[in-house]
XYZ file of C-alpha atoms in Angstrom:
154
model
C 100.387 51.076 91.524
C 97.287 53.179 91.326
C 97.387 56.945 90.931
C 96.061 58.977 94.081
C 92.080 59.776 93.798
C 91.424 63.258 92.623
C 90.781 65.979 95.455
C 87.142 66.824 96.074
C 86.009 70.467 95.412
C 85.677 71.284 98.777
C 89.396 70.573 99.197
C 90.513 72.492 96.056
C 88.236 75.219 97.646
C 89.460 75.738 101.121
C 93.393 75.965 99.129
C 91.514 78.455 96.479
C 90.289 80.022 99.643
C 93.546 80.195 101.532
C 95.429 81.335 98.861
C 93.013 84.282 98.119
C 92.758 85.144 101.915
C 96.185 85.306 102.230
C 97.816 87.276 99.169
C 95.395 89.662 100.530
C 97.047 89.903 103.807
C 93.680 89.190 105.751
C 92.315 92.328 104.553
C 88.715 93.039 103.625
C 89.280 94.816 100.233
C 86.215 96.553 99.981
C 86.569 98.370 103.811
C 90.316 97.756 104.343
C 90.360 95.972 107.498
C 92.664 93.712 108.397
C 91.750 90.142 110.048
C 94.843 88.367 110.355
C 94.228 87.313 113.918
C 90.469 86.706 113.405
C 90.227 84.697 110.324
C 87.219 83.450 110.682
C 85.457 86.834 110.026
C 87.133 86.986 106.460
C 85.768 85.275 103.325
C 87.236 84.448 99.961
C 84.685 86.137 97.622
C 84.015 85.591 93.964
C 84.230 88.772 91.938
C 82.056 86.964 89.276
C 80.088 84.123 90.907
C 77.925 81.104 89.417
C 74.770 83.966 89.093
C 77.249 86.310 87.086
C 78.839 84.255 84.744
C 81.664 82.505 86.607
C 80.068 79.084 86.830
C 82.378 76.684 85.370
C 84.789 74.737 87.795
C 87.408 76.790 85.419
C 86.123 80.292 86.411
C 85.367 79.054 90.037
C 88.976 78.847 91.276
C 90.949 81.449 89.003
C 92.742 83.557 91.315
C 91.761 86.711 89.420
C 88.156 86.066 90.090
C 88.394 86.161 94.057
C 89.040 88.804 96.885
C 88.588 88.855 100.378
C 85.837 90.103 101.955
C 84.753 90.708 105.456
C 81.800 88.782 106.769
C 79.070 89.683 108.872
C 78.611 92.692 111.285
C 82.602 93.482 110.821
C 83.239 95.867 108.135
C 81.148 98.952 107.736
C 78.459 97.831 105.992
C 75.975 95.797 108.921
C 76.156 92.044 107.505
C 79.702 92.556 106.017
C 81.350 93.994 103.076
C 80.678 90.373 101.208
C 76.853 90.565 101.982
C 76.658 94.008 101.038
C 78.088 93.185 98.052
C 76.032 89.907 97.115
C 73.034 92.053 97.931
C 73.858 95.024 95.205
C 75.136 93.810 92.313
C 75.844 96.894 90.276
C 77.484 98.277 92.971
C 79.172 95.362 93.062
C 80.242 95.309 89.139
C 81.368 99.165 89.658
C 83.622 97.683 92.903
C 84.966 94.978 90.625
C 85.671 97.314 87.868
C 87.781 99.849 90.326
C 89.605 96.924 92.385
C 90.959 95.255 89.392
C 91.706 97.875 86.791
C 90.305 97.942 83.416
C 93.221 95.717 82.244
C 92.631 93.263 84.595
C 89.046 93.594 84.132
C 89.037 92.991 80.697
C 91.253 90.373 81.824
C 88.539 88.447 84.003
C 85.647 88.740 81.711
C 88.136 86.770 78.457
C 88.658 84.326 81.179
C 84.540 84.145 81.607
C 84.252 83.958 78.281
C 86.863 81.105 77.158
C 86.539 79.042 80.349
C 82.774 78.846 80.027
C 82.781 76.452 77.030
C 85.614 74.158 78.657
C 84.888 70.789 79.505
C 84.573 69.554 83.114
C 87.782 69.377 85.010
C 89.385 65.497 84.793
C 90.790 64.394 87.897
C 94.314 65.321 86.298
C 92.681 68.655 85.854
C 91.850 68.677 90.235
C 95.171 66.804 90.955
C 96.885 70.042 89.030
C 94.832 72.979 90.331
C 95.367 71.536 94.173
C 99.296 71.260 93.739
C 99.263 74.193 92.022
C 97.340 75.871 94.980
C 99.443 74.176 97.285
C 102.618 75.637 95.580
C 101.334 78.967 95.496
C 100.033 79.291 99.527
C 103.588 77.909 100.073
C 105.243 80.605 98.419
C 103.037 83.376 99.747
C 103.371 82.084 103.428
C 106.917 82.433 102.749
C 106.784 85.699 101.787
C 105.067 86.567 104.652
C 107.466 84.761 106.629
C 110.397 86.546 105.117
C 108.062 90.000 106.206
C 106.419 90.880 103.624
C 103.213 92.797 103.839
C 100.158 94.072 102.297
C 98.417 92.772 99.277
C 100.979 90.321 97.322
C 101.000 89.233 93.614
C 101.145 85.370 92.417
C-alpha cells in the first residue's frame, strides 16, 4: 500500500498557526488584547522571519520563533501590533529580546544558526512536523477545555 502524500506547507502552516494562536490564548502579545471571539483579527507572527534569518522550512515552524500578534487597526498601534512591528525592526529585535528572555533568546538565535544549514524537509520530515502539530493543538485545546487560561507552555 502506498504511504499518504506529504502535507503541503500551507497545511503545516495553518497547524503552526493554530498552535501559536492558541497557547497564546488569542492574545496580541505585544498590546495584550485578547481575540478569542474574533480570530480573524489575530496573526501568528514570526519573531525571526525569512528577512531576519529564519528562512529555512526548519526555522519557519519552530514554535519558539512565533507569537501572536494583532492585525490591522486593532491593537494600539494603527495597522496592528504585527505591522508595527514588520515596519521597525529594531524595535522589533528589542520586543523579541524582552518577550522571550535572554535564555530563550539565546535559545532562538542557536536554533537560527543550526537549522539554517539543514537540508530541505523530506516528506517524512512534513508528515512528522503536521502530527506533531496536530498532537500539540490537541493537547492545548484540552487544556483549555479543562479551563485553563492565559499564555500556556508546550
Amino acid at each position: 500500500m502506498a504511504s499518504k502524500k506529504a502535507p503541503k506547507a500551507s497545511y503545516i502552516h495553518q497547524l503552526w498557526s493554530q498552535v501559536i494562536r492558541e497557547r497564546d490564548d488569542y492574545t496580541c502579545t505585544v498590546c495584550g488584547r485578547n481575540f478569542r471571539h474574533d480570530t480573524g483579527a489575530l496573526d501568528a507572527s514570526h519573531l525571526r522571519s525569512r528577512g531576519m534569518g529564519g528562512g529555512s522550512p526548519h526555522m519557519k515552524y519552530a514554535l519558539l520563533n512565533g507569537s501572536a500578534k494583532c492585525k490591522d487597526s486593532f491593537g494600539p498601534h494603527p495597522n496592528g501590533c504585527h505591522t508595527f512591528m514588520d515596519r521597525h525592526p529594531m524595535e522589533h529585535l528589542e520586543w523579541i529580546k524582552g518577550f522571550l528572555g535572554e535564555e530563550r533568546y539565546a535559545a532562538l538565535r542557536d536554533l537560527e544558526m543550526t537549522t539554517n544549514d539543514l537540508p530541505k524537509m523530506t516528506d517524512k520530515d512534513k508528515k512528522e512536523l503536521a502530527a506533531t502539530l496536530r498532537g500539540h493543538l490537541k493537547s492545548l485545546r484540552a487544556s483549555r477545555a479543562a479551563g485553563e487560561i492565559g499564555v500556556l507552555e508546550i
